[in-house]
GROMACS .gro file of C-alpha atoms in nm:
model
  338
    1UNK     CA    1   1.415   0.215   1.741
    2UNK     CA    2   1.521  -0.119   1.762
    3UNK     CA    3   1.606  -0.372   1.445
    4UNK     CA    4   1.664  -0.656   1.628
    5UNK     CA    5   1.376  -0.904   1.689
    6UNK     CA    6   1.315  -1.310   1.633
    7UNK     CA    7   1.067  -1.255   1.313
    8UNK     CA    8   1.180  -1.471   1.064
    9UNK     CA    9   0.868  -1.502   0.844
   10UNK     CA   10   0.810  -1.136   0.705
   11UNK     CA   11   0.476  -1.003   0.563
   12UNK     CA   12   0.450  -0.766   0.301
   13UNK     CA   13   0.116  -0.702   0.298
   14UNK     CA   14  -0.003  -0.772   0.759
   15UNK     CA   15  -0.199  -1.028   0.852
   16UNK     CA   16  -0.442  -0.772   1.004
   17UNK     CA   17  -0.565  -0.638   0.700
   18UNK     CA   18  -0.562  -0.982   0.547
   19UNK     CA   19  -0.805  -1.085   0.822
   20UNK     CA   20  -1.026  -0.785   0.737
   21UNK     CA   21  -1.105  -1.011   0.430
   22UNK     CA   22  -1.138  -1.384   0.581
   23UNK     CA   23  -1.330  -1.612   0.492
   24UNK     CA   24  -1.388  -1.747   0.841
   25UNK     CA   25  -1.406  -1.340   1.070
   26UNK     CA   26  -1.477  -1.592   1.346
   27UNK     CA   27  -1.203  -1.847   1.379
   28UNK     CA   28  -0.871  -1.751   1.591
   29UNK     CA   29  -0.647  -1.504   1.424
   30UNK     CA   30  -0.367  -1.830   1.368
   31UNK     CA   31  -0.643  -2.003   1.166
   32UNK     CA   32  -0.806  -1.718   0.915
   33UNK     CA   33  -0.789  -1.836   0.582
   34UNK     CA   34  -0.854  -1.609   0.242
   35UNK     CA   35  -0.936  -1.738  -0.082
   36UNK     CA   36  -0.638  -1.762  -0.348
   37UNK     CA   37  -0.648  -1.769  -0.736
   38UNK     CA   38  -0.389  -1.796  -0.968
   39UNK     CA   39  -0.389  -1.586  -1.292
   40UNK     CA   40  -0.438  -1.774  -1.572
   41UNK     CA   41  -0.510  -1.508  -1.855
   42UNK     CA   42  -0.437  -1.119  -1.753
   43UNK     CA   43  -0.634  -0.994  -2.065
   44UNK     CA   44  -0.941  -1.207  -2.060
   45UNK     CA   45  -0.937  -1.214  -1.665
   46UNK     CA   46  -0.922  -1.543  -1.608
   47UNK     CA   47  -0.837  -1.692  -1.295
   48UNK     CA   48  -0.831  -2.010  -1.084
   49UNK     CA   49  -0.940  -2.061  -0.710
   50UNK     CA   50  -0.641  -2.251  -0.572
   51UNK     CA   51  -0.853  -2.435  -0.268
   52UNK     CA   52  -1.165  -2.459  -0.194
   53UNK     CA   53  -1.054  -2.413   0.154
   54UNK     CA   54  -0.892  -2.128   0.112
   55UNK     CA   55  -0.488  -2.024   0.215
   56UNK     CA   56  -0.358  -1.924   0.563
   57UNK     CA   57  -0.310  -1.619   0.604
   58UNK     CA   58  -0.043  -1.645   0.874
   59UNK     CA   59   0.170  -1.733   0.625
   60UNK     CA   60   0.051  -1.550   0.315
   61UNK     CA   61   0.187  -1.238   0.124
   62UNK     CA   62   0.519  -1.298   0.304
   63UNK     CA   63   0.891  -1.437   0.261
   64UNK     CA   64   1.176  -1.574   0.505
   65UNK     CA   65   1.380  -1.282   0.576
   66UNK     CA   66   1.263  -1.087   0.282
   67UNK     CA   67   1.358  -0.721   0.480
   68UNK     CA   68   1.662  -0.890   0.709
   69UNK     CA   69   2.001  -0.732   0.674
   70UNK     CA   70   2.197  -0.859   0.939
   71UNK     CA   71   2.215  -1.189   1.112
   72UNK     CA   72   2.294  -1.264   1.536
   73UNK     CA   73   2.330  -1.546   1.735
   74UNK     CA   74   2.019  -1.738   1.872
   75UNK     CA   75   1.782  -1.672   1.572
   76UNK     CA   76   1.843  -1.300   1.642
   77UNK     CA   77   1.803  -1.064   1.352
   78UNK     CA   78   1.783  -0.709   1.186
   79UNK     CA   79   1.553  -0.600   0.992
   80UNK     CA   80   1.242  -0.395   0.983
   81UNK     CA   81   0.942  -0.550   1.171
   82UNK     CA   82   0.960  -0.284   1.427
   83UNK     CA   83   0.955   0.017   1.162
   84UNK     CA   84   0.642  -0.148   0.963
   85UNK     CA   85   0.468  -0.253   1.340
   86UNK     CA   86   0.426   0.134   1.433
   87UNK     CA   87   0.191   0.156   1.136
   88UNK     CA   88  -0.010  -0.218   1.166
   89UNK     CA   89  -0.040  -0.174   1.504
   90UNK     CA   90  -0.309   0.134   1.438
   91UNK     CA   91  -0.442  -0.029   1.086
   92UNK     CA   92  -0.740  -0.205   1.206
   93UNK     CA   93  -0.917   0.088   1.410
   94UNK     CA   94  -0.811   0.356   1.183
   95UNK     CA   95  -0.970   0.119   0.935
   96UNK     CA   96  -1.314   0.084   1.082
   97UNK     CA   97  -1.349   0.389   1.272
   98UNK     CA   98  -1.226   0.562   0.948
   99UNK     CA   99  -1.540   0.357   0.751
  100UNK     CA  100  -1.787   0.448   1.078
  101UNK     CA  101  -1.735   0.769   1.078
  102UNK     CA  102  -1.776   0.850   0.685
  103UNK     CA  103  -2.099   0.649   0.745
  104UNK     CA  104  -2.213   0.906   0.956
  105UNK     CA  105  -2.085   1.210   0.784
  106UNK     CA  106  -1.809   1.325   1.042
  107UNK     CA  107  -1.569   1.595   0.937
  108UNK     CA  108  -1.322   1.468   1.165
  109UNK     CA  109  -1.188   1.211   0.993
  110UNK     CA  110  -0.798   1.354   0.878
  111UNK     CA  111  -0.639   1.142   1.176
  112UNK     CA  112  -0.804   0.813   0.994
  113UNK     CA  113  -0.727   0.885   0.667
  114UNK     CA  114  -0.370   0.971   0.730
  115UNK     CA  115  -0.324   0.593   0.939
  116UNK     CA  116  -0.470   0.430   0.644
  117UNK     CA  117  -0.301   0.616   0.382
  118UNK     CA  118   0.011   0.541   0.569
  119UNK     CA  119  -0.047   0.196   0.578
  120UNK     CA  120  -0.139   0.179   0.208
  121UNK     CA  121   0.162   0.369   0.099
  122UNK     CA  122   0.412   0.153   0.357
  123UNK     CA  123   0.199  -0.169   0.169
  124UNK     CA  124   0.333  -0.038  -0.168
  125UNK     CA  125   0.665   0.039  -0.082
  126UNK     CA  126   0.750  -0.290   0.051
  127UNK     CA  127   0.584  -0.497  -0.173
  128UNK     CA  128   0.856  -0.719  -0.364
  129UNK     CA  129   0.689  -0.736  -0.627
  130UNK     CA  130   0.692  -0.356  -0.685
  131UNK     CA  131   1.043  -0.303  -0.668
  132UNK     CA  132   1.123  -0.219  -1.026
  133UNK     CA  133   0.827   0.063  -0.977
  134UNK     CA  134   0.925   0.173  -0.633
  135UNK     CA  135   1.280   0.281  -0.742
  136UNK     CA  136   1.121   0.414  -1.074
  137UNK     CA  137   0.943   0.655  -0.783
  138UNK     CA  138   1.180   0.660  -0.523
  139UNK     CA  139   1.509   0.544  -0.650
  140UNK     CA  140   1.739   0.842  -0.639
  141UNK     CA  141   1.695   0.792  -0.216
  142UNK     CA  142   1.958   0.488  -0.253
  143UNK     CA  143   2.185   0.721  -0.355
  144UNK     CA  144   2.171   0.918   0.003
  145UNK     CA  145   2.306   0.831   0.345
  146UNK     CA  146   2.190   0.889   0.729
  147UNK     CA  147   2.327   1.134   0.920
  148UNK     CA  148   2.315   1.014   1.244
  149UNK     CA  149   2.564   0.764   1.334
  150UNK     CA  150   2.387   0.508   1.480
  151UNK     CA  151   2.144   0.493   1.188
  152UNK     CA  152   2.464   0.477   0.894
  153UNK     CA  153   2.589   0.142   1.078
  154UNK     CA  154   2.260   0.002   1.020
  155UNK     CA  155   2.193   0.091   0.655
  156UNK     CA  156   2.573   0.041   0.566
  157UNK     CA  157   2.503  -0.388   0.651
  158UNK     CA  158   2.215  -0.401   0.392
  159UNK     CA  159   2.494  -0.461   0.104
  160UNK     CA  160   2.714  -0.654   0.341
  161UNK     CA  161   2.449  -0.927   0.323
  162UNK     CA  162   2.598  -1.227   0.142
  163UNK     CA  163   2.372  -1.561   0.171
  164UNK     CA  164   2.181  -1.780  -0.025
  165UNK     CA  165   1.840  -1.620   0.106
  166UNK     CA  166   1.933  -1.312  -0.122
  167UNK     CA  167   1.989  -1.522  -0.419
  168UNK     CA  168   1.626  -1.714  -0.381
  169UNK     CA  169   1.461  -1.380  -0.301
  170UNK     CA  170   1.622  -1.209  -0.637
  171UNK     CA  171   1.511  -1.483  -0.822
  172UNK     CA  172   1.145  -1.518  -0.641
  173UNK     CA  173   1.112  -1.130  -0.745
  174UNK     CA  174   1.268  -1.146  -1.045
  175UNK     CA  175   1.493  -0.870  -0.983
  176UNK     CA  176   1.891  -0.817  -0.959
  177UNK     CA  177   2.087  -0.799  -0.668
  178UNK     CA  178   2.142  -0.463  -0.698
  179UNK     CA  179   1.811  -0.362  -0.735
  180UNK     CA  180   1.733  -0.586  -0.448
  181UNK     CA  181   1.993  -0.361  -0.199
  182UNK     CA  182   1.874  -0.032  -0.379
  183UNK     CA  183   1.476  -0.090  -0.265
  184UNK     CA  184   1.627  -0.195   0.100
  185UNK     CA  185   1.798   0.114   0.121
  186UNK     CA  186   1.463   0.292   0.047
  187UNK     CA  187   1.248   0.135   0.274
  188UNK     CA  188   1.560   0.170   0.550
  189UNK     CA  189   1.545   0.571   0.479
  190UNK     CA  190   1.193   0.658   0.428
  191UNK     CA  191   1.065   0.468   0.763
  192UNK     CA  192   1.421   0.562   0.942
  193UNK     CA  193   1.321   0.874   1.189
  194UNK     CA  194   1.634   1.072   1.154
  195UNK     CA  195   1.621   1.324   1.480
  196UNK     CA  196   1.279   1.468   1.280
  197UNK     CA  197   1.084   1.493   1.581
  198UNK     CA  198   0.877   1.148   1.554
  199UNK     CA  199   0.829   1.176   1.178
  200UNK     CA  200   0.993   0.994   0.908
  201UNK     CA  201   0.969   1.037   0.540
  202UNK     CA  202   0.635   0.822   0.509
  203UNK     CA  203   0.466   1.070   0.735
  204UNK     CA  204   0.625   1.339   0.534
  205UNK     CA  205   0.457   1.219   0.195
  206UNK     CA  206   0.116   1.152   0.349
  207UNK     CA  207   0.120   1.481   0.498
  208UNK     CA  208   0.189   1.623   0.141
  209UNK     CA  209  -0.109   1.445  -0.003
  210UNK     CA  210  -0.316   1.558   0.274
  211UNK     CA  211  -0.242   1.925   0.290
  212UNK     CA  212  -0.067   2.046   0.008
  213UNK     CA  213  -0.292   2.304  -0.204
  214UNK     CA  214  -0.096   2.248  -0.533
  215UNK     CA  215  -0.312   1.908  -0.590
  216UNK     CA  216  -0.653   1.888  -0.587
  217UNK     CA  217  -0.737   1.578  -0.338
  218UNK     CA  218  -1.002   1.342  -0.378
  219UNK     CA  219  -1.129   1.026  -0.168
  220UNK     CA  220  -1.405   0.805  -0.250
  221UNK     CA  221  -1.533   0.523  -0.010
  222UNK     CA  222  -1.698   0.245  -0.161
  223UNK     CA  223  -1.911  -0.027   0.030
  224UNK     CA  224  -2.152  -0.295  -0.022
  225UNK     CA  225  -2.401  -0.394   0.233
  226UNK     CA  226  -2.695  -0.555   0.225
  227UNK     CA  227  -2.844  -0.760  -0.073
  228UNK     CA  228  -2.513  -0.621  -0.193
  229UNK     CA  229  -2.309  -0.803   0.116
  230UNK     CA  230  -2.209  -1.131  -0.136
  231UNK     CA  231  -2.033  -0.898  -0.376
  232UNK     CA  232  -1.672  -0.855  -0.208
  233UNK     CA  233  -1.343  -0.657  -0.288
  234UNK     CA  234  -1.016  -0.843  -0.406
  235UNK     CA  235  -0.681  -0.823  -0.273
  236UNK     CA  236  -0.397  -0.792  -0.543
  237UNK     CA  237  -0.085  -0.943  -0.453
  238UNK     CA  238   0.096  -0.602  -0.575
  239UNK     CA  239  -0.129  -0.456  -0.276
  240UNK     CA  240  -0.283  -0.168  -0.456
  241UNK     CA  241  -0.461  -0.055  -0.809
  242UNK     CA  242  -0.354   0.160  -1.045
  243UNK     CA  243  -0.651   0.349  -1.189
  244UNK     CA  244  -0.485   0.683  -1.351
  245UNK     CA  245  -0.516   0.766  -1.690
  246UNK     CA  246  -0.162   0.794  -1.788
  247UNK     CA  247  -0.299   1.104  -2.036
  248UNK     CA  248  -0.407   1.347  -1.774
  249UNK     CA  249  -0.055   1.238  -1.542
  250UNK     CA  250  -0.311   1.219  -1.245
  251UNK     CA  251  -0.242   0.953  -0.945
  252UNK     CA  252  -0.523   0.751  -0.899
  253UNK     CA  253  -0.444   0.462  -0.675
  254UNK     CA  254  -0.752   0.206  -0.535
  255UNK     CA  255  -0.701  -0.031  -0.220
  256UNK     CA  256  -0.893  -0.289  -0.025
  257UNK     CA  257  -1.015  -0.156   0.312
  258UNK     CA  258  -1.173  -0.494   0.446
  259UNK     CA  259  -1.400  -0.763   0.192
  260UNK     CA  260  -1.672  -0.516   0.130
  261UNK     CA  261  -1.498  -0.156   0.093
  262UNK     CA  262  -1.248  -0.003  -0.095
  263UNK     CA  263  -1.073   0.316  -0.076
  264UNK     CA  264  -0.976   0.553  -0.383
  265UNK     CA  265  -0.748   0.830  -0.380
  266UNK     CA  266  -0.668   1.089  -0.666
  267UNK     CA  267  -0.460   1.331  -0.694
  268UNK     CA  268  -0.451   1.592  -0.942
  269UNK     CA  269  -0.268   1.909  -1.043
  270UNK     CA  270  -0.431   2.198  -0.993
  271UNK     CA  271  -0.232   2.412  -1.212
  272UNK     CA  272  -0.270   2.162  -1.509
  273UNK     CA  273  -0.644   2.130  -1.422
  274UNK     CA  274  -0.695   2.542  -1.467
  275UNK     CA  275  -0.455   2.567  -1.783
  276UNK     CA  276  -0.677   2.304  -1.947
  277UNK     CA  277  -0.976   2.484  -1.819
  278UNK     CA  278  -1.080   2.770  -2.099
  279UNK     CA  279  -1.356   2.895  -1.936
  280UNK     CA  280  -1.147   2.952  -1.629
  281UNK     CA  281  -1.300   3.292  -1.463
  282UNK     CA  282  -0.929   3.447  -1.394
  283UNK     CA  283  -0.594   3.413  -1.492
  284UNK     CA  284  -0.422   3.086  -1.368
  285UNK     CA  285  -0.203   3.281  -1.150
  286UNK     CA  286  -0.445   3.483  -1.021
  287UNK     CA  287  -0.629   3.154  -0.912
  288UNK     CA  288  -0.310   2.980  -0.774
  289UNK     CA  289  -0.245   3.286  -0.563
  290UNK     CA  290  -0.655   3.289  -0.434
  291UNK     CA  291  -0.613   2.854  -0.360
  292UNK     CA  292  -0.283   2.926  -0.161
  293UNK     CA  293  -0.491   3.130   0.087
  294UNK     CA  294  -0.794   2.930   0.158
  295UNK     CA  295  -0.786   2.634   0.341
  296UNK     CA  296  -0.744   2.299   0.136
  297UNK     CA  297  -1.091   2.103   0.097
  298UNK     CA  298  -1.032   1.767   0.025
  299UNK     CA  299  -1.363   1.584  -0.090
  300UNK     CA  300  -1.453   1.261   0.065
  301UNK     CA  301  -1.769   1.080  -0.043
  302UNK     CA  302  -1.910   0.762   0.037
  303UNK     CA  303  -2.096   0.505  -0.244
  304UNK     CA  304  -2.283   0.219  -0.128
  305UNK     CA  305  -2.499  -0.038  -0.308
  306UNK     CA  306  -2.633   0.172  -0.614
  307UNK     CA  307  -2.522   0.096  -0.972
  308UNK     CA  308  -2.225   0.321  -0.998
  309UNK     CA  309  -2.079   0.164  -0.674
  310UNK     CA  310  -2.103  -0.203  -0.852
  311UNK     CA  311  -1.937  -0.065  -1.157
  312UNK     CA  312  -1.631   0.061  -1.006
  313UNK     CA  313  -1.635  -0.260  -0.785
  314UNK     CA  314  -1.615  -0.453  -1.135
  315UNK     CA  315  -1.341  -0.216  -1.221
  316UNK     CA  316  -1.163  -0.233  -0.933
  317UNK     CA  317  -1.152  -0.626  -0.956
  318UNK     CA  318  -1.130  -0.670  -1.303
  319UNK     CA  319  -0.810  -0.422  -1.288
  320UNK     CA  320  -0.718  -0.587  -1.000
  321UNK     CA  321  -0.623  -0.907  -1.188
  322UNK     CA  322  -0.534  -0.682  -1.498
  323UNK     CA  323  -0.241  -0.575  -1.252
  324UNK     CA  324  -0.123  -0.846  -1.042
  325UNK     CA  325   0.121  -1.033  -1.049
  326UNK     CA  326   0.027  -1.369  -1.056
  327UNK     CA  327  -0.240  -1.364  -0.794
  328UNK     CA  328  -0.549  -1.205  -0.627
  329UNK     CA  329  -0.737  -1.258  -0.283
  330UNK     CA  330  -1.075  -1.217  -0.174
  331UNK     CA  331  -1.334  -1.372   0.124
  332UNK     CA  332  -1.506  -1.457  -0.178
  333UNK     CA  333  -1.468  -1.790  -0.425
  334UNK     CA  334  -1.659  -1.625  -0.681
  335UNK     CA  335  -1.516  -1.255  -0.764
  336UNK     CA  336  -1.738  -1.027  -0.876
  337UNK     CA  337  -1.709  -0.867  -1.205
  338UNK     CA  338  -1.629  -1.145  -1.387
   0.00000   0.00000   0.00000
């Protein structure tokens, strides 16, 4: 893998699935716009559209050498637009095929969900706005080196880099230097393939979600067609929604898919699930030890139009600006649920 490239103006979030949600689908992919509104009141949901013509979104949800670590002659750089482009390059068919074929009830759908997951996931991780909660998750990595040669000279210049870009981004992100490096580091050794046949760490955690039999795995598709094709899905400028109930210690994350579906995933602990369960018909053991020799069934449903489907999308935007951190997107300049 190469680090070196010309890209100078990095996106957290890709302008593919940004266009998923344009205002104008049928313009040239330079001139897609998306509506912007700035948070005015996180508990009342207030917000404010920021043009009535909406923002760019070449140029959205992204910073000047916000994931660059090393700087070459002739506008030549490292950083990571290679790692992120093996994942945005697939993003918009897995997307729609993945929405196409739960429309028409197709079981094989694993190679979809695990491109959009991916995507999701890589979306979190390099948000800058998540950094604080990214090393809160996946913090103790930093403290861990590459083994392969070739891969240490790379990660050892992310703390070598000394320029006023780091300053501005720190304060941009409100975060310290340190933390800055630490979350660099991260990103550098969860998408860095070290010799593991093709996979990285990324794959490694989607794969966990997908297959392990310890957590019970959940997906629900929402959409809104129709009479119901006005009523679109907002884009938080965290890039995800946070819809666990910190009681149960579930993960329930929500995500925009395009500007009339979203995507829910939960997770939850079987174990925890059967111990909480008092009219379980065996001993928790004896039902950990049956689960571990089935195959895992992961349930995937799909909600369009009805009143439950609305709800959630009210939910989902309402939390959406609950969460964000000063601003939300949608294809939309009236956001539903409010």
């Amino acid at each position: 893998m190469s680090f070196k490239n010309q890209t100078k103006n990095q996106h957290f979030f890709s302008r593919i699935e940004q266009r998923l949600n344009a205002i104008n689908l049928n313009s040239k992919k330079d001139s897609m716009k998306i509506y912007s509104f700035l948070l005015l009141d996180r508990d009342d949901y207030k917000v404010e559209l920021k043009s009535i013509s909406g923002n760019k979104i070449s140029s959205n949800l992204a910073y000047i050498d916000l994931f660059s670590f090393d700087f070459l002659d002739n506008g030549i750089r490292h950083n990571f637009e290679e790692a992120f482009g093996r994942y945005e390059e697939k993003i918009l068919e897995s997307t729609l095929t993945f929405i196409n074929k739960i429309e028409s009830n197709s079981n094989d759908i694993l190679n979809e969900l695990n491109d959009v997951l991916a995507m999701k996931f890589l979306n979190f991780i390099r948000n800058p706005f998540n950094i604080e909660k990214v090393l809160n998750t996946f913090g103790a990595l930093a403290d861990y080196y590459p083994l392969n040669s070739k891969l240490r000279a790379e990660y050892d210049k992310i703390e070598k880099r000394n320029d006023k870009g780091v300053d501005r981004i720190c304060q941009l992100f409100d975060v310290e230097k340190h933390q800055y490096f630490r979350w660099m580091r991260v990103i550098f050794l969860i998408l860095m393939d070290s010799e593991n046949n093709g996979r990285n760490m990324l794959d490694d955690i989607i794969y966990q979600f997908i297959t392990d039999k310890k957590q019970a795995t959940a997906v629900w598709v929402y959409k809104f067609t129709d009479e119901h094709a006005d009523k679109k899905v907002c884009l938080s400028d965290r890039s995800f929604v946070d819809l666990a109930d910190p009681e149960n210690g579930s993960l329930v994350m929500a995500f925009n898919l395009t500007a009339n579906c979203f995507i829910k995933l939960a997770m939850l602990d079987v174990r925890t699930l059967l111990e909480k369960n008092p009219e379980r018909p065996d001993t928790v053991e004896n039902l950990m030890a049956i689960l571990e020799s089935t195959p895992k069934n992961i349930e995937i449903r799909l909600l369009t139009n009805g009143e439950y489907a609305l709800e959630a999308l009210a939910h989902y935007n309402r939390t959406a600006i609950l969460q964000c951190h000063t601003k939300v997107y949608c294809s939309s300049s009236n956001i539903y649920g409010l």
